[in-house]
Amino acid sequence: MRYISERSTDPGLLVLASLAEGPKHGYAITRDVEAVAGVKLGPGTLYGALSRLEGRDLIEALPSEDRRRPYKITAAGSAALEEQLRMLDRVVDTGMRRLRAAGATS
Amino acid sequence: MSARLARLALALYPLAYRRRYGEEMAALVEDQGASPRAVADLARGALRAHVRPEPVVAESLGRDDRVRLGVSAVLLCWVLFTLAGLALYKTTEGRSFEGLGGAPGLLGVARLVIQILAAVGSAAIVVGAAPLVPAALRQARSRPAARRAVLLACGCVGTFLGATAALVVLAAAKPGFSSGVEALVLAGWAMVAAACGIGCALAARRGLFAIAVPRRTLAFAAACATVVAAAMVGIALLTLAYLLDLVVAAPGLASSPNGPLGEPNARHSLLLQLAVMVAVATPAALGARRAWRGVNP
């Protein structure tokens, strides 16, 4: 399983997508992202993303459970996730169409 | 081993991050396992948190803690700056440099003002620490963290005094060492002194966070730290002026062999010392600014 960094995929998007299912703490987020996207979020990358998302009010921390604090997506976070996913959807559509067109002409 | 490295990498995060996310991150490392990649990821995250801190997290620190952080950063920078200052003193000692010191113009003035600023900075450290040391000693009885800080500081001071006494005894005995061995002995003492200085600065930082200090005393410490940082910036600028004037006024002396083994020459030595001074004075100035922001947000 490869790690992703800030440079490859946006960890914030993966975290938001994971939290769209419901509140999760750090380890549960990494497990979910690993299962869904096939990449492993390192602890530094995950908490860098969590701090940025929290700073932009896209997620919020819930009361701690033992040493593990769950996070939940906010309404602004849901809207931001939806906007990003729509944009990605357009990119995927366009990219696939262009690839098919290129394959047909070659 | 990796678990220890992971704890170390976690300790590299800024205080505000450790307070906000430290426990959770430690729990995640335990759950995920402290692999070398996880350690590298933590180290990268710590670097990023220092370089581009998230404002919400950075501002979550209380005003008093900002002062504590700023003041202790300035103190640590002063210790490191002193090493470059001592090197400057060693580089420019000797008859030929002393002759220049008495010369009219920028060269003589720069050397004199550097010494005055060094004395002002040292005095500001002593004056700023004056109300804090008795408070730490008083509270060490009831606060284990303060007690550990006091013991660490005492250990460092004791080690420094012991090493200095050994050096003085050795010098008085006049063993007739070659200049190379003399330089090694002096370098050994300087390394012990540097380690003790850094240890004292770290003890002061731990002590500052472990004891209760009135805001007025913290504000006074922030003012003293500002004087220290200003002295560092002033010394760095004057060292630059000294270096430039030395190259123009006494090019032969500037390129003359310097240091225990005759290398590098005086110009290169001064350039290296200047680089260290700038590298240390910059975070000191930022630390003083942070301390003032704690006093006057």
PDB file of C-alpha atoms in Angstrom, chain B residues 118-252:
ATOM      1  CA  ALA B 118      27.087  41.891  23.699  1.00  0.00           C
ATOM      2  CA  ALA B 119      27.220  43.299  27.234  1.00  0.00           C
ATOM      3  CA  VAL B 120      23.739  44.851  26.850  1.00  0.00           C
ATOM      4  CA  GLY B 121      22.278  41.547  25.570  1.00  0.00           C
ATOM      5  CA  SER B 122      23.854  39.553  28.405  1.00  0.00           C
ATOM      6  CA  ALA B 123      22.635  42.073  30.968  1.00  0.00           C
ATOM      7  CA  ALA B 124      19.101  41.895  29.529  1.00  0.00           C
ATOM      8  CA  ILE B 125      19.154  38.090  29.933  1.00  0.00           C
ATOM      9  CA  VAL B 126      20.191  38.401  33.581  1.00  0.00           C
ATOM     10  CA  VAL B 127      17.668  41.177  34.327  1.00  0.00           C
ATOM     11  CA  GLY B 128      14.846  39.325  32.537  1.00  0.00           C
ATOM     12  CA  ALA B 129      15.604  36.077  34.368  1.00  0.00           C
ATOM     13  CA  ALA B 130      15.964  37.781  37.766  1.00  0.00           C
ATOM     14  CA  PRO B 131      12.280  37.556  38.801  1.00  0.00           C
ATOM     15  CA  LEU B 132      11.764  34.161  37.097  1.00  0.00           C
ATOM     16  CA  VAL B 133      14.565  32.177  38.749  1.00  0.00           C
ATOM     17  CA  PRO B 134      13.381  32.720  42.364  1.00  0.00           C
ATOM     18  CA  ALA B 135       9.814  31.897  41.262  1.00  0.00           C
ATOM     19  CA  ALA B 136      11.026  28.631  39.678  1.00  0.00           C
ATOM     20  CA  LEU B 137      13.029  27.720  42.795  1.00  0.00           C
ATOM     21  CA  ARG B 138      10.013  28.441  45.049  1.00  0.00           C
ATOM     22  CA  GLN B 139       7.566  26.475  42.917  1.00  0.00           C
ATOM     23  CA  ALA B 140      10.003  23.582  42.336  1.00  0.00           C
ATOM     24  CA  ARG B 141       8.972  22.199  45.732  1.00  0.00           C
ATOM     25  CA  SER B 142       5.369  21.682  44.728  1.00  0.00           C
ATOM     26  CA  ARG B 143       5.611  21.218  40.934  1.00  0.00           C
ATOM     27  CA  PRO B 144       7.557  18.181  39.665  1.00  0.00           C
ATOM     28  CA  ALA B 145       7.968  19.658  36.148  1.00  0.00           C
ATOM     29  CA  ALA B 146       9.507  22.810  37.616  1.00  0.00           C
ATOM     30  CA  ARG B 147      11.740  20.668  39.836  1.00  0.00           C
ATOM     31  CA  ARG B 148      13.014  18.740  36.807  1.00  0.00           C
ATOM     32  CA  ALA B 149      13.726  21.996  34.975  1.00  0.00           C
ATOM     33  CA  VAL B 150      15.635  23.416  37.950  1.00  0.00           C
ATOM     34  CA  LEU B 151      17.654  20.196  38.301  1.00  0.00           C
ATOM     35  CA  LEU B 152      18.495  20.226  34.582  1.00  0.00           C
ATOM     36  CA  ALA B 153      19.641  23.862  34.790  1.00  0.00           C
ATOM     37  CA  CYS B 154      21.711  23.148  37.918  1.00  0.00           C
ATOM     38  CA  GLY B 155      23.300  20.120  36.205  1.00  0.00           C
ATOM     39  CA  CYS B 156      24.216  22.214  33.167  1.00  0.00           C
ATOM     40  CA  VAL B 157      25.672  25.049  35.246  1.00  0.00           C
ATOM     41  CA  GLY B 158      27.615  22.552  37.385  1.00  0.00           C
ATOM     42  CA  THR B 159      29.010  20.795  34.306  1.00  0.00           C
ATOM     43  CA  PHE B 160      30.022  24.125  32.766  1.00  0.00           C
ATOM     44  CA  LEU B 161      31.753  25.257  35.967  1.00  0.00           C
ATOM     45  CA  GLY B 162      33.535  21.894  36.248  1.00  0.00           C
ATOM     46  CA  ALA B 163      34.748  22.016  32.634  1.00  0.00           C
ATOM     47  CA  THR B 164      35.898  25.620  33.045  1.00  0.00           C
ATOM     48  CA  ALA B 165      37.729  24.823  36.291  1.00  0.00           C
ATOM     49  CA  ALA B 166      39.462  21.886  34.564  1.00  0.00           C
ATOM     50  CA  LEU B 167      40.488  24.192  31.706  1.00  0.00           C
ATOM     51  CA  VAL B 168      41.879  26.807  34.114  1.00  0.00           C
ATOM     52  CA  VAL B 169      43.803  24.160  36.082  1.00  0.00           C
ATOM     53  CA  LEU B 170      45.199  22.748  32.840  1.00  0.00           C
ATOM     54  CA  ALA B 171      46.241  26.207  31.631  1.00  0.00           C
ATOM     55  CA  ALA B 172      47.894  27.007  34.997  1.00  0.00           C
ATOM     56  CA  ALA B 173      49.872  23.754  34.891  1.00  0.00           C
ATOM     57  CA  LYS B 174      51.373  24.857  31.527  1.00  0.00           C
ATOM     58  CA  PRO B 175      51.768  21.330  30.170  1.00  0.00           C
ATOM     59  CA  GLY B 176      53.484  22.567  27.000  1.00  0.00           C
ATOM     60  CA  PHE B 177      50.946  21.216  24.525  1.00  0.00           C
ATOM     61  CA  SER B 178      51.410  21.874  20.838  1.00  0.00           C
ATOM     62  CA  SER B 179      49.100  24.485  19.321  1.00  0.00           C
ATOM     63  CA  GLY B 180      47.032  21.697  17.709  1.00  0.00           C
ATOM     64  CA  VAL B 181      46.398  19.975  21.073  1.00  0.00           C
ATOM     65  CA  GLU B 182      45.655  23.354  22.689  1.00  0.00           C
ATOM     66  CA  ALA B 183      43.085  24.018  19.987  1.00  0.00           C
ATOM     67  CA  LEU B 184      41.517  20.595  20.556  1.00  0.00           C
ATOM     68  CA  VAL B 185      41.270  21.181  24.319  1.00  0.00           C
ATOM     69  CA  LEU B 186      39.706  24.595  23.728  1.00  0.00           C
ATOM     70  CA  ALA B 187      37.306  23.137  21.164  1.00  0.00           C
ATOM     71  CA  GLY B 188      36.327  20.428  23.668  1.00  0.00           C
ATOM     72  CA  TRP B 189      35.615  23.038  26.318  1.00  0.00           C
ATOM     73  CA  ALA B 190      33.629  25.100  23.809  1.00  0.00           C
ATOM     74  CA  MET B 191      31.505  22.051  22.916  1.00  0.00           C
ATOM     75  CA  VAL B 192      30.794  21.294  26.572  1.00  0.00           C
ATOM     76  CA  ALA B 193      29.961  24.983  27.137  1.00  0.00           C
ATOM     77  CA  ALA B 194      27.636  25.004  24.118  1.00  0.00           C
ATOM     78  CA  ALA B 195      25.871  21.823  25.277  1.00  0.00           C
ATOM     79  CA  CYS B 196      25.469  23.310  28.769  1.00  0.00           C
ATOM     80  CA  GLY B 197      24.146  26.572  27.331  1.00  0.00           C
ATOM     81  CA  ILE B 198      21.600  24.760  25.174  1.00  0.00           C
ATOM     82  CA  GLY B 199      20.662  22.585  28.165  1.00  0.00           C
ATOM     83  CA  CYS B 200      20.125  25.708  30.291  1.00  0.00           C
ATOM     84  CA  ALA B 201      17.971  27.305  27.590  1.00  0.00           C
ATOM     85  CA  LEU B 202      15.843  24.144  27.316  1.00  0.00           C
ATOM     86  CA  ALA B 203      15.565  23.972  31.112  1.00  0.00           C
ATOM     87  CA  ALA B 204      14.455  27.613  31.143  1.00  0.00           C
ATOM     88  CA  ARG B 205      11.804  26.833  28.541  1.00  0.00           C
ATOM     89  CA  ARG B 206      10.502  23.844  30.504  1.00  0.00           C
ATOM     90  CA  GLY B 207      10.593  25.878  33.699  1.00  0.00           C
ATOM     91  CA  LEU B 208       8.739  28.803  32.129  1.00  0.00           C
ATOM     92  CA  PHE B 209       5.891  26.504  31.106  1.00  0.00           C
ATOM     93  CA  ALA B 210       5.887  24.672  34.438  1.00  0.00           C
ATOM     94  CA  ILE B 211       5.515  27.631  36.780  1.00  0.00           C
ATOM     95  CA  ALA B 212       2.815  30.207  37.354  1.00  0.00           C
ATOM     96  CA  VAL B 213       4.121  33.670  36.498  1.00  0.00           C
ATOM     97  CA  PRO B 214       2.231  36.972  36.816  1.00  0.00           C
ATOM     98  CA  ARG B 215       1.510  38.618  33.468  1.00  0.00           C
ATOM     99  CA  ARG B 216       3.508  41.681  34.483  1.00  0.00           C
ATOM    100  CA  THR B 217       6.617  39.540  34.977  1.00  0.00           C
ATOM    101  CA  LEU B 218       6.059  37.872  31.595  1.00  0.00           C
ATOM    102  CA  ALA B 219       5.695  41.290  29.949  1.00  0.00           C
ATOM    103  CA  PHE B 220       8.987  42.354  31.552  1.00  0.00           C
ATOM    104  CA  ALA B 221      10.647  39.165  30.248  1.00  0.00           C
ATOM    105  CA  ALA B 222       9.250  39.934  26.772  1.00  0.00           C
ATOM    106  CA  ALA B 223      10.737  43.447  26.943  1.00  0.00           C
ATOM    107  CA  CYS B 224      14.131  42.015  27.935  1.00  0.00           C
ATOM    108  CA  ALA B 225      13.889  39.426  25.142  1.00  0.00           C
ATOM    109  CA  THR B 226      13.245  42.266  22.682  1.00  0.00           C
ATOM    110  CA  VAL B 227      16.406  44.016  23.868  1.00  0.00           C
ATOM    111  CA  VAL B 228      18.338  40.753  23.431  1.00  0.00           C
ATOM    112  CA  ALA B 229      16.968  40.209  19.920  1.00  0.00           C
ATOM    113  CA  ALA B 230      17.753  43.832  18.994  1.00  0.00           C
ATOM    114  CA  ALA B 231      21.309  43.362  20.302  1.00  0.00           C
ATOM    115  CA  MET B 232      21.681  40.239  18.129  1.00  0.00           C
ATOM    116  CA  VAL B 233      20.461  42.070  15.022  1.00  0.00           C
ATOM    117  CA  GLY B 234      22.764  44.997  15.818  1.00  0.00           C
ATOM    118  CA  ILE B 235      25.791  42.732  16.316  1.00  0.00           C
ATOM    119  CA  ALA B 236      25.082  40.914  13.048  1.00  0.00           C
ATOM    120  CA  LEU B 237      24.860  44.235  11.153  1.00  0.00           C
ATOM    121  CA  LEU B 238      28.042  45.530  12.771  1.00  0.00           C
ATOM    122  CA  THR B 239      29.852  42.275  11.988  1.00  0.00           C
ATOM    123  CA  LEU B 240      28.879  42.803   8.357  1.00  0.00           C
ATOM    124  CA  ALA B 241      30.220  46.377   8.529  1.00  0.00           C
ATOM    125  CA  TYR B 242      33.404  45.130  10.222  1.00  0.00           C
ATOM    126  CA  LEU B 243      33.919  42.458   7.600  1.00  0.00           C
ATOM    127  CA  LEU B 244      33.394  44.876   4.690  1.00  0.00           C
ATOM    128  CA  ASP B 245      35.687  47.502   6.167  1.00  0.00           C
ATOM    129  CA  LEU B 246      38.332  44.887   7.008  1.00  0.00           C
ATOM    130  CA  VAL B 247      38.393  43.699   3.409  1.00  0.00           C
ATOM    131  CA  VAL B 248      38.740  47.315   2.164  1.00  0.00           C
ATOM    132  CA  ALA B 249      41.044  48.771   4.854  1.00  0.00           C
ATOM    133  CA  ALA B 250      43.241  45.754   5.590  1.00  0.00           C
ATOM    134  CA  PRO B 251      43.008  43.233   2.743  1.00  0.00           C
ATOM    135  CA  GLY B 252      46.222  41.529   3.796  1.00  0.00           C
TER     136      GLY B 252
END
